[in-house]
PDB file of C-alpha atoms in Angstrom:
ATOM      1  CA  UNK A  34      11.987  -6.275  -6.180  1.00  0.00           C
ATOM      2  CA  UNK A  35       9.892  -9.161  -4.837  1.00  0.00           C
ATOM      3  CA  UNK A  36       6.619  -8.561  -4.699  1.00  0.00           C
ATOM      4  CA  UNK A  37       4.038 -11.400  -3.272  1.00  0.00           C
ATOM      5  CA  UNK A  38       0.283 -10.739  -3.639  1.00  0.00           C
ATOM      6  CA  UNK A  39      -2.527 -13.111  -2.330  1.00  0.00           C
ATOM      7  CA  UNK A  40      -6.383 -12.687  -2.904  1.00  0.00           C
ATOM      8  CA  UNK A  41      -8.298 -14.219  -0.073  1.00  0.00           C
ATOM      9  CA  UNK A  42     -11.056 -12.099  -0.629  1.00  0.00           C
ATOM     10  CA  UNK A  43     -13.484 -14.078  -2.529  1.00  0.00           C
ATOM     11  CA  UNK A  44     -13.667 -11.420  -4.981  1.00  0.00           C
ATOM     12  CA  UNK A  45     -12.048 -11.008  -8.528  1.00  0.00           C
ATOM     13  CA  UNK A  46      -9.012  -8.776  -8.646  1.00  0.00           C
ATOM     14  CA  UNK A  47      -6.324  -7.382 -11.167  1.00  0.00           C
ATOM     15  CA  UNK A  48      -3.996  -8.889  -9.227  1.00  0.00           C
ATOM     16  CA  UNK A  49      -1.361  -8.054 -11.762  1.00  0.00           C
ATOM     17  CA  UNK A  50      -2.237  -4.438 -11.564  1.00  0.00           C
ATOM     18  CA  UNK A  51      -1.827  -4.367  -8.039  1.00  0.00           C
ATOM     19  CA  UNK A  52       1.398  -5.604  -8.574  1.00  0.00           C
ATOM     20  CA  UNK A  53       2.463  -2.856 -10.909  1.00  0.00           C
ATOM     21  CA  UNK A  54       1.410   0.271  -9.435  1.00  0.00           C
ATOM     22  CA  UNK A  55       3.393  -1.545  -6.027  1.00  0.00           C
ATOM     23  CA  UNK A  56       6.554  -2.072  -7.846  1.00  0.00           C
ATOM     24  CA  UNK A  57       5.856   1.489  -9.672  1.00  0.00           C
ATOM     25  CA  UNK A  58       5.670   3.465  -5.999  1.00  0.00           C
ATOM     26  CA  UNK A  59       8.356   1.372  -4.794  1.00  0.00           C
ATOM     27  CA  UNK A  60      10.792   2.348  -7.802  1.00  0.00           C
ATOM     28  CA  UNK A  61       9.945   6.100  -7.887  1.00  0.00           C
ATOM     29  CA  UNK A  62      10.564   5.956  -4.605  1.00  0.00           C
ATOM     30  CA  UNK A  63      13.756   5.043  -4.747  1.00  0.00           C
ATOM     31  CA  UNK A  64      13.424   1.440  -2.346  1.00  0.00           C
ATOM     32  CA  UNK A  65      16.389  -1.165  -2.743  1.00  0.00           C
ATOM     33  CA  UNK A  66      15.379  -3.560  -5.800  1.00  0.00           C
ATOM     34  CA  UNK A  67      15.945  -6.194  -2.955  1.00  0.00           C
ATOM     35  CA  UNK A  68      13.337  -5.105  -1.165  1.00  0.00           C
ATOM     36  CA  UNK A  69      10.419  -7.528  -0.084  1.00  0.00           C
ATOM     37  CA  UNK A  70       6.825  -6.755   0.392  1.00  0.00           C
ATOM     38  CA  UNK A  71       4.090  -8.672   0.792  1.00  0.00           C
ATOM     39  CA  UNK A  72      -0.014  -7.594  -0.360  1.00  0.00           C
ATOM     40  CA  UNK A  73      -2.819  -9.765   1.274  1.00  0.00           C
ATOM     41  CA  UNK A  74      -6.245  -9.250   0.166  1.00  0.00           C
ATOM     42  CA  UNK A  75      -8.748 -10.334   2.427  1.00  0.00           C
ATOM     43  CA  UNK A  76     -12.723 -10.008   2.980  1.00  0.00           C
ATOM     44  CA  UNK A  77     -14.554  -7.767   5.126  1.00  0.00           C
ATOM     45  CA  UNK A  78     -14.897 -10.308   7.994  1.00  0.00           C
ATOM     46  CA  UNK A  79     -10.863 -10.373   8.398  1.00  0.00           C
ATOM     47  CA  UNK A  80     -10.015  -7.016   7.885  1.00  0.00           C
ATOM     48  CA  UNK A  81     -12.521  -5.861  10.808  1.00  0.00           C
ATOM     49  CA  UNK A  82     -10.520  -8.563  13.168  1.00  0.00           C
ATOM     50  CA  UNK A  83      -7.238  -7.119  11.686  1.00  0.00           C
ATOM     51  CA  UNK A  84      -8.541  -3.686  12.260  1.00  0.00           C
ATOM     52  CA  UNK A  85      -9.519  -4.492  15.963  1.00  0.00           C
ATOM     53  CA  UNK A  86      -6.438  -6.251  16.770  1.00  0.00           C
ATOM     54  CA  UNK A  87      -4.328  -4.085  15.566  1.00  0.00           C
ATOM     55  CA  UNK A  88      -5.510  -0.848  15.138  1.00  0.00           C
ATOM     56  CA  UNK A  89      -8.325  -0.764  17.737  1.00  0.00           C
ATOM     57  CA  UNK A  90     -10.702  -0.252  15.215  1.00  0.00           C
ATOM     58  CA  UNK A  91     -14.569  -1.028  14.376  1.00  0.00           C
ATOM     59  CA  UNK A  92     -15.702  -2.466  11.352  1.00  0.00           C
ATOM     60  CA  UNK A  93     -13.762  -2.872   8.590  1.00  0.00           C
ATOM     61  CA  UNK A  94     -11.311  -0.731   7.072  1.00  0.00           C
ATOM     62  CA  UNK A  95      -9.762   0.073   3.613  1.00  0.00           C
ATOM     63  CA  UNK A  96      -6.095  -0.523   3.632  1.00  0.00           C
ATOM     64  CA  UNK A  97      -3.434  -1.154   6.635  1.00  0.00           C
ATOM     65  CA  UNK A  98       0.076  -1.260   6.607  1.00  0.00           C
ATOM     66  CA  UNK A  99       2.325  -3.353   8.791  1.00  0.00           C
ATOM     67  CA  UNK A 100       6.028  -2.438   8.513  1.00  0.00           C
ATOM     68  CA  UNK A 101       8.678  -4.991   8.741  1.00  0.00           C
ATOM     69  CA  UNK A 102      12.123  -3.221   9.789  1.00  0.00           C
ATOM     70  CA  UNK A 103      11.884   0.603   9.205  1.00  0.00           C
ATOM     71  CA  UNK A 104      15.955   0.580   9.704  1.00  0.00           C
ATOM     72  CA  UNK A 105      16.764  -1.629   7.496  1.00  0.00           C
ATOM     73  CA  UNK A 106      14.605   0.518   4.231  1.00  0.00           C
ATOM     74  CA  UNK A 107      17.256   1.740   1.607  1.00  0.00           C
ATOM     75  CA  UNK A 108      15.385   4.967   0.686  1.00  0.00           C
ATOM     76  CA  UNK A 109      17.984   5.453  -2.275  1.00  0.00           C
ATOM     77  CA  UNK A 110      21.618   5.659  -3.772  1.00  0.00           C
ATOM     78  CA  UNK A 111      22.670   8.039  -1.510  1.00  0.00           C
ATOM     79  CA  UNK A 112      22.023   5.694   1.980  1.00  0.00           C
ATOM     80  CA  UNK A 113      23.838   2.599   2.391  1.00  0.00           C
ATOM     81  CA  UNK A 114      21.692  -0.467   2.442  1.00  0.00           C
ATOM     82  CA  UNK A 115      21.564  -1.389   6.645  1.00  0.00           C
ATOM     83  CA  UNK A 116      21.314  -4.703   5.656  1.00  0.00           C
ATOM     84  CA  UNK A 117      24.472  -4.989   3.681  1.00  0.00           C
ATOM     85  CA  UNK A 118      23.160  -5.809   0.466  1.00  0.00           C
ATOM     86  CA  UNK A 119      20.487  -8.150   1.712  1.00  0.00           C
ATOM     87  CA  UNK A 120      16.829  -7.816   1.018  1.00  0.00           C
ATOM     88  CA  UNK A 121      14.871  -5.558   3.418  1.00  0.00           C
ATOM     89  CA  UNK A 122      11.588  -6.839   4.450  1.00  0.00           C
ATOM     90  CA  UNK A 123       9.800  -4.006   3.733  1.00  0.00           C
ATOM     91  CA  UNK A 124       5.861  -5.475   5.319  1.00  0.00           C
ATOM     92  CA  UNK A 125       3.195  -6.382   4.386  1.00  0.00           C
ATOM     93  CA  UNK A 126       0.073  -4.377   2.939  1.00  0.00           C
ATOM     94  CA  UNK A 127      -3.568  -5.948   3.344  1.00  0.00           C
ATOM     95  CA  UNK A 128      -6.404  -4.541   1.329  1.00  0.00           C
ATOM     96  CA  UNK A 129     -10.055  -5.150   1.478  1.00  0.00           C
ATOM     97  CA  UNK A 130     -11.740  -5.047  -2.103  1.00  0.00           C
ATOM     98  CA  UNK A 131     -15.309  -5.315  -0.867  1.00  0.00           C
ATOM     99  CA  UNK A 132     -14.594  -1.875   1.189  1.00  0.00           C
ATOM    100  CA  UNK A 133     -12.571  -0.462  -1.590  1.00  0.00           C
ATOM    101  CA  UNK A 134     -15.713  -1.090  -3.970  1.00  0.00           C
ATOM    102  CA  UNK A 135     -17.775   1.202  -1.637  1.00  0.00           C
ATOM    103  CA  UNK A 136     -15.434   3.879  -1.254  1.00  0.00           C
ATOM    104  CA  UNK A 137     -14.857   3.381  -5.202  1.00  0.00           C
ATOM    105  CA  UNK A 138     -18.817   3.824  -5.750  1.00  0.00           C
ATOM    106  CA  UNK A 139     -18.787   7.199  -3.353  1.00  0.00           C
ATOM    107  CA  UNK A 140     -15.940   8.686  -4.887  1.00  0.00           C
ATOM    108  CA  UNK A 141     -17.394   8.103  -8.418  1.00  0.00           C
ATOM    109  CA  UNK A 142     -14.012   5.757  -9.744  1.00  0.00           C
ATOM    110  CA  UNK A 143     -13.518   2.261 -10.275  1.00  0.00           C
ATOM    111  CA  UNK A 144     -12.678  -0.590  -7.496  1.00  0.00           C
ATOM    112  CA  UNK A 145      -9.684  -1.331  -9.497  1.00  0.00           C
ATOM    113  CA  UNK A 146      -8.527   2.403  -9.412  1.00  0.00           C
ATOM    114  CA  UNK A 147      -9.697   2.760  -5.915  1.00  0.00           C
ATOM    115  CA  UNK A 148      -7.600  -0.342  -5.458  1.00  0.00           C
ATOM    116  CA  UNK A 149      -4.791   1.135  -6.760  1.00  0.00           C
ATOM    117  CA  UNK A 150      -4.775   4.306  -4.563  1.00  0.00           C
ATOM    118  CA  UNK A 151      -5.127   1.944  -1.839  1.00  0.00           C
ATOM    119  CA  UNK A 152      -1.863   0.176  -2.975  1.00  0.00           C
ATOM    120  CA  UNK A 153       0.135   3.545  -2.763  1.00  0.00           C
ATOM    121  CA  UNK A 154      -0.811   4.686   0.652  1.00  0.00           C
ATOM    122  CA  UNK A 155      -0.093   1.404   1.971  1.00  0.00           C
ATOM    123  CA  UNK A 156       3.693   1.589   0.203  1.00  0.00           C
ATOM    124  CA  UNK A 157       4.048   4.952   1.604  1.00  0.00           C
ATOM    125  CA  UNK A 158       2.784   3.754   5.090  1.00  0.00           C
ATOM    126  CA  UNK A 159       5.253   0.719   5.043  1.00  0.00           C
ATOM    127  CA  UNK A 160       7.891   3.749   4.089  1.00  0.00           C
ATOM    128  CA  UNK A 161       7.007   5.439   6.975  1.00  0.00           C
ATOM    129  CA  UNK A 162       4.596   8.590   5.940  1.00  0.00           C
ATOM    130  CA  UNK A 163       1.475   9.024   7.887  1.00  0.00           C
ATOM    131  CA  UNK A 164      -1.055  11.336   7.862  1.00  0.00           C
ATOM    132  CA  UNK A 165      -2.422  12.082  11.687  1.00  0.00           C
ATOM    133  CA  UNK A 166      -0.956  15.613  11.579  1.00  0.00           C
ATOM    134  CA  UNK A 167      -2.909  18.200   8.623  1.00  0.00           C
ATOM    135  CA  UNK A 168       1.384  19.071   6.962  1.00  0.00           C
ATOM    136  CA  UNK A 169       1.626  15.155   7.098  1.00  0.00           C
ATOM    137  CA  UNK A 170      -1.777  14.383   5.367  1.00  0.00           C
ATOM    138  CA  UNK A 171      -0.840  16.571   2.939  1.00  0.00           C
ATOM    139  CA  UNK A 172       2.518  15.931   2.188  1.00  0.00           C
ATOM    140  CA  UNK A 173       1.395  12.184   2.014  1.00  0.00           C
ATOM    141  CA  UNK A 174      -1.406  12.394  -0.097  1.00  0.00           C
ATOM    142  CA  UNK A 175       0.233  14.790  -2.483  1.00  0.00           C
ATOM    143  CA  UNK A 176       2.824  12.387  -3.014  1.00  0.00           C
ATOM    144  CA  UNK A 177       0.347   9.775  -3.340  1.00  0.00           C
ATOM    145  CA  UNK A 178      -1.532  11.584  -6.340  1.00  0.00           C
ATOM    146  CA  UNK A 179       1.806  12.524  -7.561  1.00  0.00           C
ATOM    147  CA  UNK A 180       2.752   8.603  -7.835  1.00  0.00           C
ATOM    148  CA  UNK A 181      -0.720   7.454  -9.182  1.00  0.00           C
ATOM    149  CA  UNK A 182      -0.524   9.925 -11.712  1.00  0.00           C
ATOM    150  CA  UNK A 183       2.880   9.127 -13.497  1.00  0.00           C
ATOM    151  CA  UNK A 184       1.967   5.060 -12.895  1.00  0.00           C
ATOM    152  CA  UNK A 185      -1.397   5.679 -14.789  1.00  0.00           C
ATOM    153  CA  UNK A 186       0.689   7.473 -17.665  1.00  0.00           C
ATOM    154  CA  UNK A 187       3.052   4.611 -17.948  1.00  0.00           C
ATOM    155  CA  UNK A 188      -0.332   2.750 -18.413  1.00  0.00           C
ATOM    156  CA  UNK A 189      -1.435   4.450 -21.027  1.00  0.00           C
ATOM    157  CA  UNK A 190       1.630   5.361 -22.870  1.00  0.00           C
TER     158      UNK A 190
END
């Protein structure tokens, strides 16, 4: 699975932590080991552009997701890979620490756990869950727990 992270955001990260707990929801999940995915963290100044542009946003936001190819996703060994064997681009995932730290402080957790969570929904975004609809937010965000739970055990183990 390749994996590319870059911190733009000025601010320190556990950049190899983000890494895990990305590989860690991509495995349980089942995604090709070919797969490709791409993490971008960037300050608050970039993400509210981001968020306009794309989103039609205001301010900054937390997390967004920008799938690739949602065809060509191998969501296990059961599906043939689209591509033939060839990597899937699965997106890219671009996080905003500075925000993260102020959701982190509200929710009474860590940025680097808030982080984390962050990580996952992205993943599941990029895999094409969404949460818009109340069965959908919480079939998501079960899953989500679900998959920072057994990636925090591996941690600790």
């Amino acid at each position: 699975m390749s994996i590319e992270i870059a911190n733009e955001s000025g601010v320190d990260v556990d950049t190899d932590a983000v890494l895990a707990v990305a590989r860690h929801a991509l495995d349980e999940m089942g995604v090709n080991p070919l797969a490709e995915l791409s993490v971008l963290l960037v300050d608050i100044d970039y993400m509210t552009e981001l968020n306009h542009r794309w989103m039609g946003g205001d301010g900054p936001t937390d997390v967004l997701a920008f799938p690739m190819d949602e065809g060509s996703v191998d969501h296990g060994p059961g599906e043939s890979s689209a591509a033939g064997g060839e990597p899937a681009l699965l997106g890219d995932i671009v996080l905003c620490p500075e925000v993260a730290a102020k959701q982190a402080a509200t929710a009474g957790h860590s940025s680097a756990d808030e982080l984390h969570l962050l990580t996952v929904h992205g993943v599941l975004h990029l895999l094409g869950y969404d949460h818009a609809e109340p069965e959908e937010e919480r079939e998501m965000f079960e899953l989500q727990a679900r998959l920072l739970a057994s990636w925090r055990s591996t941690r600790s183990a």
